[in-house]
Amino acid sequence: MRTGTRGLAALGVSVVCAITVLAVPGTAFADPGPSPARTAVPSPSATAAAPATDGELEAVRARLDRLYREAAVATDEYNAAEEKAEKQSAELVALAKKIVDGQRELDELRERAGAAARAQYRGGGLPDEARLMLSEDPGEFLDGTGRVLQGQRATKGLLARLTRTQQDLKTYAADASAQWQKLEANREAKATAQRRTEKRIAAAKKLESALEKEEKERLARLERQAAQEAQTAWLDSGILDKVAGRATEQGAKAVAYATAQIGKPYVWGAEGPESFDCSGLTSGAWAAAGRTVPRTSQEQWRRLPHVGTGEMRPGDLIIYFEDASHVGMYVGDGRIVHAPRPGRTVTLAGAGTMPILGVVRPDA
């Protein structure tokens, strides 16, 4: 038995040493080389390809939007898995400490139980009646008998504590094993989400890199035009006639933090201070204001109190798209501050430039 419970202590120490989040290397996506047919010298008519039409560029824009949104969804999954893994790692450390402390207590209880057994052995095995008859001082014997009874009760209590401690150690070990399995599952989910994110971003970059300079400029104009049209339609709905709420003290601090990050790059999975993803910016801003909010845009939508769009006030979070894959912070005057996507920086934008799912309030 002693070897087994010693093993529990070793388990506790090894759990503490082993809890590290595995870094999964990014997947490389190589651009295939030219096919044999392309190695031939092109004809003069093939040397200058016709510029893409606006319709073709619009299709490219839609494709890029889809790829970056898919990357955003995968990023949320990555962030959620990372958040769970951090919590599970902390719980494992706490369980490991309980195992080590429990083993120490068990060793002390066993030592005390052994001492009690040795003392009882030295007291002899004669019945109490015989010891009374042989005693030179019956009063002293009776006093001693009372102490013996107290010692027996104490021994029983000691053994009960020892049994409970052994059972606690078994429970802690089982809990640690279950938590470890959950941690490993979340690590795998995190690695899968990372691969999906990197694959989508690589595909989007490859698509953009295939465009000529003039086509990229036209694509940027199409993106600005689409955003402006969406914002104008949103404003024309009269939404700002209803929005008159003022920021709370905490909300103003969150807005100040978020706007101070303007110009910093979007990096998926980043929480600052040098770079951010969309929910990393909003959760970091509210943390700076003294309030903890969920790490991902989907959890922010699920767990924070909802308010009507017409009741918005600066500091509220606007959740975008049906899958809650993007979030920005409302700063007033129909604008948000947000981290848009890879290749972009934290910026101000119209609050209506993307489809709004709803609004949540961290300081409700």
JSON list of N, CA, C and O in Angstrom, two decimals, residues 77-111:
[
{"chain": "A", "resi": 77, "resn": "GLU", "atom": "N", "xyz": [-12.52, 29.34, -32.42]},
{"chain": "A", "resi": 77, "resn": "GLU", "atom": "CA", "xyz": [-12.39, 27.99, -31.88]},
{"chain": "A", "resi": 77, "resn": "GLU", "atom": "C", "xyz": [-11.03, 27.81, -31.20]},
{"chain": "A", "resi": 77, "resn": "GLU", "atom": "O", "xyz": [-10.93, 27.20, -30.13]},
{"chain": "A", "resi": 78, "resn": "TYR", "atom": "N", "xyz": [-10.00, 28.35, -31.82]},
{"chain": "A", "resi": 78, "resn": "TYR", "atom": "CA", "xyz": [-8.65, 28.28, -31.24]},
{"chain": "A", "resi": 78, "resn": "TYR", "atom": "C", "xyz": [-8.61, 29.00, -29.90]},
{"chain": "A", "resi": 78, "resn": "TYR", "atom": "O", "xyz": [-8.10, 28.48, -28.90]},
{"chain": "A", "resi": 79, "resn": "ASN", "atom": "N", "xyz": [-9.15, 30.23, -29.88]},
{"chain": "A", "resi": 79, "resn": "ASN", "atom": "CA", "xyz": [-9.13, 31.02, -28.64]},
{"chain": "A", "resi": 79, "resn": "ASN", "atom": "C", "xyz": [-9.92, 30.34, -27.54]},
{"chain": "A", "resi": 79, "resn": "ASN", "atom": "O", "xyz": [-9.52, 30.35, -26.37]},
{"chain": "A", "resi": 80, "resn": "ALA", "atom": "N", "xyz": [-11.07, 29.75, -27.90]},
{"chain": "A", "resi": 80, "resn": "ALA", "atom": "CA", "xyz": [-11.89, 29.06, -26.90]},
{"chain": "A", "resi": 80, "resn": "ALA", "atom": "C", "xyz": [-11.15, 27.86, -26.33]},
{"chain": "A", "resi": 80, "resn": "ALA", "atom": "O", "xyz": [-11.16, 27.62, -25.12]},
{"chain": "A", "resi": 81, "resn": "ALA", "atom": "N", "xyz": [-10.49, 27.08, -27.20]},
{"chain": "A", "resi": 81, "resn": "ALA", "atom": "CA", "xyz": [-9.74, 25.92, -26.74]},
{"chain": "A", "resi": 81, "resn": "ALA", "atom": "C", "xyz": [-8.57, 26.35, -25.86]},
{"chain": "A", "resi": 81, "resn": "ALA", "atom": "O", "xyz": [-8.27, 25.70, -24.85]},
{"chain": "A", "resi": 82, "resn": "GLU", "atom": "N", "xyz": [-7.93, 27.44, -26.22]},
{"chain": "A", "resi": 82, "resn": "GLU", "atom": "CA", "xyz": [-6.81, 27.94, -25.42]},
{"chain": "A", "resi": 82, "resn": "GLU", "atom": "C", "xyz": [-7.28, 28.39, -24.04]},
{"chain": "A", "resi": 82, "resn": "GLU", "atom": "O", "xyz": [-6.64, 28.10, -23.02]},
{"chain": "A", "resi": 83, "resn": "GLU", "atom": "N", "xyz": [-8.43, 29.09, -24.01]},
{"chain": "A", "resi": 83, "resn": "GLU", "atom": "CA", "xyz": [-8.97, 29.55, -22.73]},
{"chain": "A", "resi": 83, "resn": "GLU", "atom": "C", "xyz": [-9.32, 28.36, -21.84]},
{"chain": "A", "resi": 83, "resn": "GLU", "atom": "O", "xyz": [-9.01, 28.36, -20.64]},
{"chain": "A", "resi": 84, "resn": "LYS", "atom": "N", "xyz": [-9.94, 27.33, -22.41]},
{"chain": "A", "resi": 84, "resn": "LYS", "atom": "CA", "xyz": [-10.28, 26.14, -21.64]},
{"chain": "A", "resi": 84, "resn": "LYS", "atom": "C", "xyz": [-9.02, 25.43, -21.15]},
{"chain": "A", "resi": 84, "resn": "LYS", "atom": "O", "xyz": [-8.96, 24.96, -20.02]},
{"chain": "A", "resi": 85, "resn": "ALA", "atom": "N", "xyz": [-8.01, 25.34, -22.02]},
{"chain": "A", "resi": 85, "resn": "ALA", "atom": "CA", "xyz": [-6.77, 24.66, -21.65]},
{"chain": "A", "resi": 85, "resn": "ALA", "atom": "C", "xyz": [-6.09, 25.36, -20.48]},
{"chain": "A", "resi": 85, "resn": "ALA", "atom": "O", "xyz": [-5.56, 24.72, -19.57]},
{"chain": "A", "resi": 86, "resn": "GLU", "atom": "N", "xyz": [-6.10, 26.69, -20.49]},
{"chain": "A", "resi": 86, "resn": "GLU", "atom": "CA", "xyz": [-5.48, 27.44, -19.39]},
{"chain": "A", "resi": 86, "resn": "GLU", "atom": "C", "xyz": [-6.21, 27.16, -18.08]},
{"chain": "A", "resi": 86, "resn": "GLU", "atom": "O", "xyz": [-5.60, 26.97, -17.03]},
{"chain": "A", "resi": 87, "resn": "LYS", "atom": "N", "xyz": [-7.55, 27.13, -18.14]},
{"chain": "A", "resi": 87, "resn": "LYS", "atom": "CA", "xyz": [-8.34, 26.86, -16.94]},
{"chain": "A", "resi": 87, "resn": "LYS", "atom": "C", "xyz": [-8.10, 25.44, -16.45]},
{"chain": "A", "resi": 87, "resn": "LYS", "atom": "O", "xyz": [-7.93, 25.20, -15.25]},
{"chain": "A", "resi": 88, "resn": "GLN", "atom": "N", "xyz": [-8.05, 24.48, -17.38]},
{"chain": "A", "resi": 88, "resn": "GLN", "atom": "CA", "xyz": [-7.84, 23.09, -16.99]},
{"chain": "A", "resi": 88, "resn": "GLN", "atom": "C", "xyz": [-6.43, 22.88, -16.44]},
{"chain": "A", "resi": 88, "resn": "GLN", "atom": "O", "xyz": [-6.23, 22.09, -15.52]},
{"chain": "A", "resi": 89, "resn": "SER", "atom": "N", "xyz": [-5.46, 23.60, -16.99]},
{"chain": "A", "resi": 89, "resn": "SER", "atom": "CA", "xyz": [-4.09, 23.50, -16.47]},
{"chain": "A", "resi": 89, "resn": "SER", "atom": "C", "xyz": [-4.04, 23.99, -15.02]},
{"chain": "A", "resi": 89, "resn": "SER", "atom": "O", "xyz": [-3.40, 23.37, -14.17]},
{"chain": "A", "resi": 90, "resn": "ALA", "atom": "N", "xyz": [-4.73, 25.10, -14.75]},
{"chain": "A", "resi": 90, "resn": "ALA", "atom": "CA", "xyz": [-4.76, 25.62, -13.38]},
{"chain": "A", "resi": 90, "resn": "ALA", "atom": "C", "xyz": [-5.44, 24.64, -12.43]},
{"chain": "A", "resi": 90, "resn": "ALA", "atom": "O", "xyz": [-4.99, 24.44, -11.29]},
{"chain": "A", "resi": 91, "resn": "GLU", "atom": "N", "xyz": [-6.51, 24.00, -12.90]},
{"chain": "A", "resi": 91, "resn": "GLU", "atom": "CA", "xyz": [-7.20, 23.01, -12.06]},
{"chain": "A", "resi": 91, "resn": "GLU", "atom": "C", "xyz": [-6.31, 21.79, -11.81]},
{"chain": "A", "resi": 91, "resn": "GLU", "atom": "O", "xyz": [-6.32, 21.22, -10.72]},
{"chain": "A", "resi": 92, "resn": "LEU", "atom": "N", "xyz": [-5.53, 21.40, -12.82]},
{"chain": "A", "resi": 92, "resn": "LEU", "atom": "CA", "xyz": [-4.61, 20.28, -12.64]},
{"chain": "A", "resi": 92, "resn": "LEU", "atom": "C", "xyz": [-3.53, 20.61, -11.62]},
{"chain": "A", "resi": 92, "resn": "LEU", "atom": "O", "xyz": [-3.16, 19.76, -10.79]},
{"chain": "A", "resi": 93, "resn": "VAL", "atom": "N", "xyz": [-3.02, 21.84, -11.67]},
{"chain": "A", "resi": 93, "resn": "VAL", "atom": "CA", "xyz": [-2.01, 22.25, -10.69]},
{"chain": "A", "resi": 93, "resn": "VAL", "atom": "C", "xyz": [-2.59, 22.19, -9.28]},
{"chain": "A", "resi": 93, "resn": "VAL", "atom": "O", "xyz": [-1.95, 21.72, -8.33]},
{"chain": "A", "resi": 94, "resn": "ALA", "atom": "N", "xyz": [-3.85, 22.67, -9.13]},
{"chain": "A", "resi": 94, "resn": "ALA", "atom": "CA", "xyz": [-4.49, 22.64, -7.82]},
{"chain": "A", "resi": 94, "resn": "ALA", "atom": "C", "xyz": [-4.69, 21.21, -7.34]},
{"chain": "A", "resi": 94, "resn": "ALA", "atom": "O", "xyz": [-4.47, 20.90, -6.16]},
{"chain": "A", "resi": 95, "resn": "LEU", "atom": "N", "xyz": [-5.10, 20.31, -8.24]},
{"chain": "A", "resi": 95, "resn": "LEU", "atom": "CA", "xyz": [-5.26, 18.90, -7.86]},
{"chain": "A", "resi": 95, "resn": "LEU", "atom": "C", "xyz": [-3.93, 18.27, -7.49]},
{"chain": "A", "resi": 95, "resn": "LEU", "atom": "O", "xyz": [-3.84, 17.48, -6.54]},
{"chain": "A", "resi": 96, "resn": "ALA", "atom": "N", "xyz": [-2.89, 18.62, -8.22]},
{"chain": "A", "resi": 96, "resn": "ALA", "atom": "CA", "xyz": [-1.57, 18.07, -7.91]},
{"chain": "A", "resi": 96, "resn": "ALA", "atom": "C", "xyz": [-1.11, 18.50, -6.52]},
{"chain": "A", "resi": 96, "resn": "ALA", "atom": "O", "xyz": [-0.54, 17.71, -5.77]},
{"chain": "A", "resi": 97, "resn": "LYS", "atom": "N", "xyz": [-1.41, 19.75, -6.18]},
{"chain": "A", "resi": 97, "resn": "LYS", "atom": "CA", "xyz": [-1.05, 20.25, -4.84]},
{"chain": "A", "resi": 97, "resn": "LYS", "atom": "C", "xyz": [-1.82, 19.48, -3.77]},
{"chain": "A", "resi": 97, "resn": "LYS", "atom": "O", "xyz": [-1.27, 19.13, -2.71]},
{"chain": "A", "resi": 98, "resn": "LYS", "atom": "N", "xyz": [-3.10, 19.21, -4.06]},
{"chain": "A", "resi": 98, "resn": "LYS", "atom": "CA", "xyz": [-3.90, 18.44, -3.10]},
{"chain": "A", "resi": 98, "resn": "LYS", "atom": "C", "xyz": [-3.33, 17.04, -2.92]},
{"chain": "A", "resi": 98, "resn": "LYS", "atom": "O", "xyz": [-3.32, 16.49, -1.81]},
{"chain": "A", "resi": 99, "resn": "ILE", "atom": "N", "xyz": [-2.87, 16.44, -4.03]},
{"chain": "A", "resi": 99, "resn": "ILE", "atom": "CA", "xyz": [-2.29, 15.10, -3.94]},
{"chain": "A", "resi": 99, "resn": "ILE", "atom": "C", "xyz": [-1.03, 15.11, -3.08]},
{"chain": "A", "resi": 99, "resn": "ILE", "atom": "O", "xyz": [-0.83, 14.27, -2.21]},
{"chain": "A", "resi": 100, "resn": "VAL", "atom": "N", "xyz": [-0.16, 16.09, -3.32]},
{"chain": "A", "resi": 100, "resn": "VAL", "atom": "CA", "xyz": [1.08, 16.17, -2.54]},
{"chain": "A", "resi": 100, "resn": "VAL", "atom": "C", "xyz": [0.78, 16.43, -1.07]},
{"chain": "A", "resi": 100, "resn": "VAL", "atom": "O", "xyz": [1.33, 15.77, -0.17]},
{"chain": "A", "resi": 101, "resn": "ASP", "atom": "N", "xyz": [-0.12, 17.39, -0.78]},
{"chain": "A", "resi": 101, "resn": "ASP", "atom": "CA", "xyz": [-0.47, 17.69, 0.60]},
{"chain": "A", "resi": 101, "resn": "ASP", "atom": "C", "xyz": [-1.16, 16.50, 1.27]},
{"chain": "A", "resi": 101, "resn": "ASP", "atom": "O", "xyz": [-0.91, 16.19, 2.44]},
{"chain": "A", "resi": 102, "resn": "GLY", "atom": "N", "xyz": [-2.03, 15.82, 0.50]},
{"chain": "A", "resi": 102, "resn": "GLY", "atom": "CA", "xyz": [-2.73, 14.66, 1.05]},
{"chain": "A", "resi": 102, "resn": "GLY", "atom": "C", "xyz": [-1.77, 13.53, 1.39]},
{"chain": "A", "resi": 102, "resn": "GLY", "atom": "O", "xyz": [-1.93, 12.85, 2.41]},
{"chain": "A", "resi": 103, "resn": "GLN", "atom": "N", "xyz": [-0.78, 13.32, 0.54]},
{"chain": "A", "resi": 103, "resn": "GLN", "atom": "CA", "xyz": [0.21, 12.27, 0.82]},
{"chain": "A", "resi": 103, "resn": "GLN", "atom": "C", "xyz": [1.02, 12.60, 2.06]},
{"chain": "A", "resi": 103, "resn": "GLN", "atom": "O", "xyz": [1.31, 11.73, 2.88]},
{"chain": "A", "resi": 104, "resn": "ARG", "atom": "N", "xyz": [1.35, 13.89, 2.22]},
{"chain": "A", "resi": 104, "resn": "ARG", "atom": "CA", "xyz": [2.10, 14.31, 3.41]},
{"chain": "A", "resi": 104, "resn": "ARG", "atom": "C", "xyz": [1.27, 14.06, 4.67]},
{"chain": "A", "resi": 104, "resn": "ARG", "atom": "O", "xyz": [1.77, 13.56, 5.69]},
{"chain": "A", "resi": 105, "resn": "GLU", "atom": "N", "xyz": [-0.03, 14.42, 4.59]},
{"chain": "A", "resi": 105, "resn": "GLU", "atom": "CA", "xyz": [-0.92, 14.19, 5.74]},
{"chain": "A", "resi": 105, "resn": "GLU", "atom": "C", "xyz": [-1.06, 12.70, 6.02]},
{"chain": "A", "resi": 105, "resn": "GLU", "atom": "O", "xyz": [-1.07, 12.27, 7.19]},
{"chain": "A", "resi": 106, "resn": "LEU", "atom": "N", "xyz": [-1.17, 11.90, 4.97]},
{"chain": "A", "resi": 106, "resn": "LEU", "atom": "CA", "xyz": [-1.30, 10.46, 5.15]},
{"chain": "A", "resi": 106, "resn": "LEU", "atom": "C", "xyz": [-0.08, 9.88, 5.85]},
{"chain": "A", "resi": 106, "resn": "LEU", "atom": "O", "xyz": [-0.20, 9.03, 6.74]},
{"chain": "A", "resi": 107, "resn": "ASP", "atom": "N", "xyz": [1.10, 10.34, 5.46]},
{"chain": "A", "resi": 107, "resn": "ASP", "atom": "CA", "xyz": [2.32, 9.85, 6.10]},
{"chain": "A", "resi": 107, "resn": "ASP", "atom": "C", "xyz": [2.33, 10.21, 7.59]},
{"chain": "A", "resi": 107, "resn": "ASP", "atom": "O", "xyz": [2.72, 9.39, 8.44]},
{"chain": "A", "resi": 108, "resn": "GLU", "atom": "N", "xyz": [1.91, 11.42, 7.92]},
{"chain": "A", "resi": 108, "resn": "GLU", "atom": "CA", "xyz": [1.88, 11.84, 9.33]},
{"chain": "A", "resi": 108, "resn": "GLU", "atom": "C", "xyz": [0.87, 11.03, 10.12]},
{"chain": "A", "resi": 108, "resn": "GLU", "atom": "O", "xyz": [1.13, 10.63, 11.26]},
{"chain": "A", "resi": 109, "resn": "LEU", "atom": "N", "xyz": [-0.31, 10.78, 9.54]},
{"chain": "A", "resi": 109, "resn": "LEU", "atom": "CA", "xyz": [-1.33, 10.00, 10.22]},
{"chain": "A", "resi": 109, "resn": "LEU", "atom": "C", "xyz": [-0.86, 8.57, 10.46]},
{"chain": "A", "resi": 109, "resn": "LEU", "atom": "O", "xyz": [-1.10, 7.98, 11.53]},
{"chain": "A", "resi": 110, "resn": "ARG", "atom": "N", "xyz": [-0.17, 8.01, 9.48]},
{"chain": "A", "resi": 110, "resn": "ARG", "atom": "CA", "xyz": [0.35, 6.65, 9.65]},
{"chain": "A", "resi": 110, "resn": "ARG", "atom": "C", "xyz": [1.40, 6.59, 10.76]},
{"chain": "A", "resi": 110, "resn": "ARG", "atom": "O", "xyz": [1.45, 5.62, 11.53]},
{"chain": "A", "resi": 111, "resn": "GLU", "atom": "N", "xyz": [2.21, 7.63, 10.84]},
{"chain": "A", "resi": 111, "resn": "GLU", "atom": "CA", "xyz": [3.22, 7.67, 11.88]},
{"chain": "A", "resi": 111, "resn": "GLU", "atom": "C", "xyz": [2.56, 7.74, 13.26]},
{"chain": "A", "resi": 111, "resn": "GLU", "atom": "O", "xyz": [2.97, 7.03, 14.20]}
]
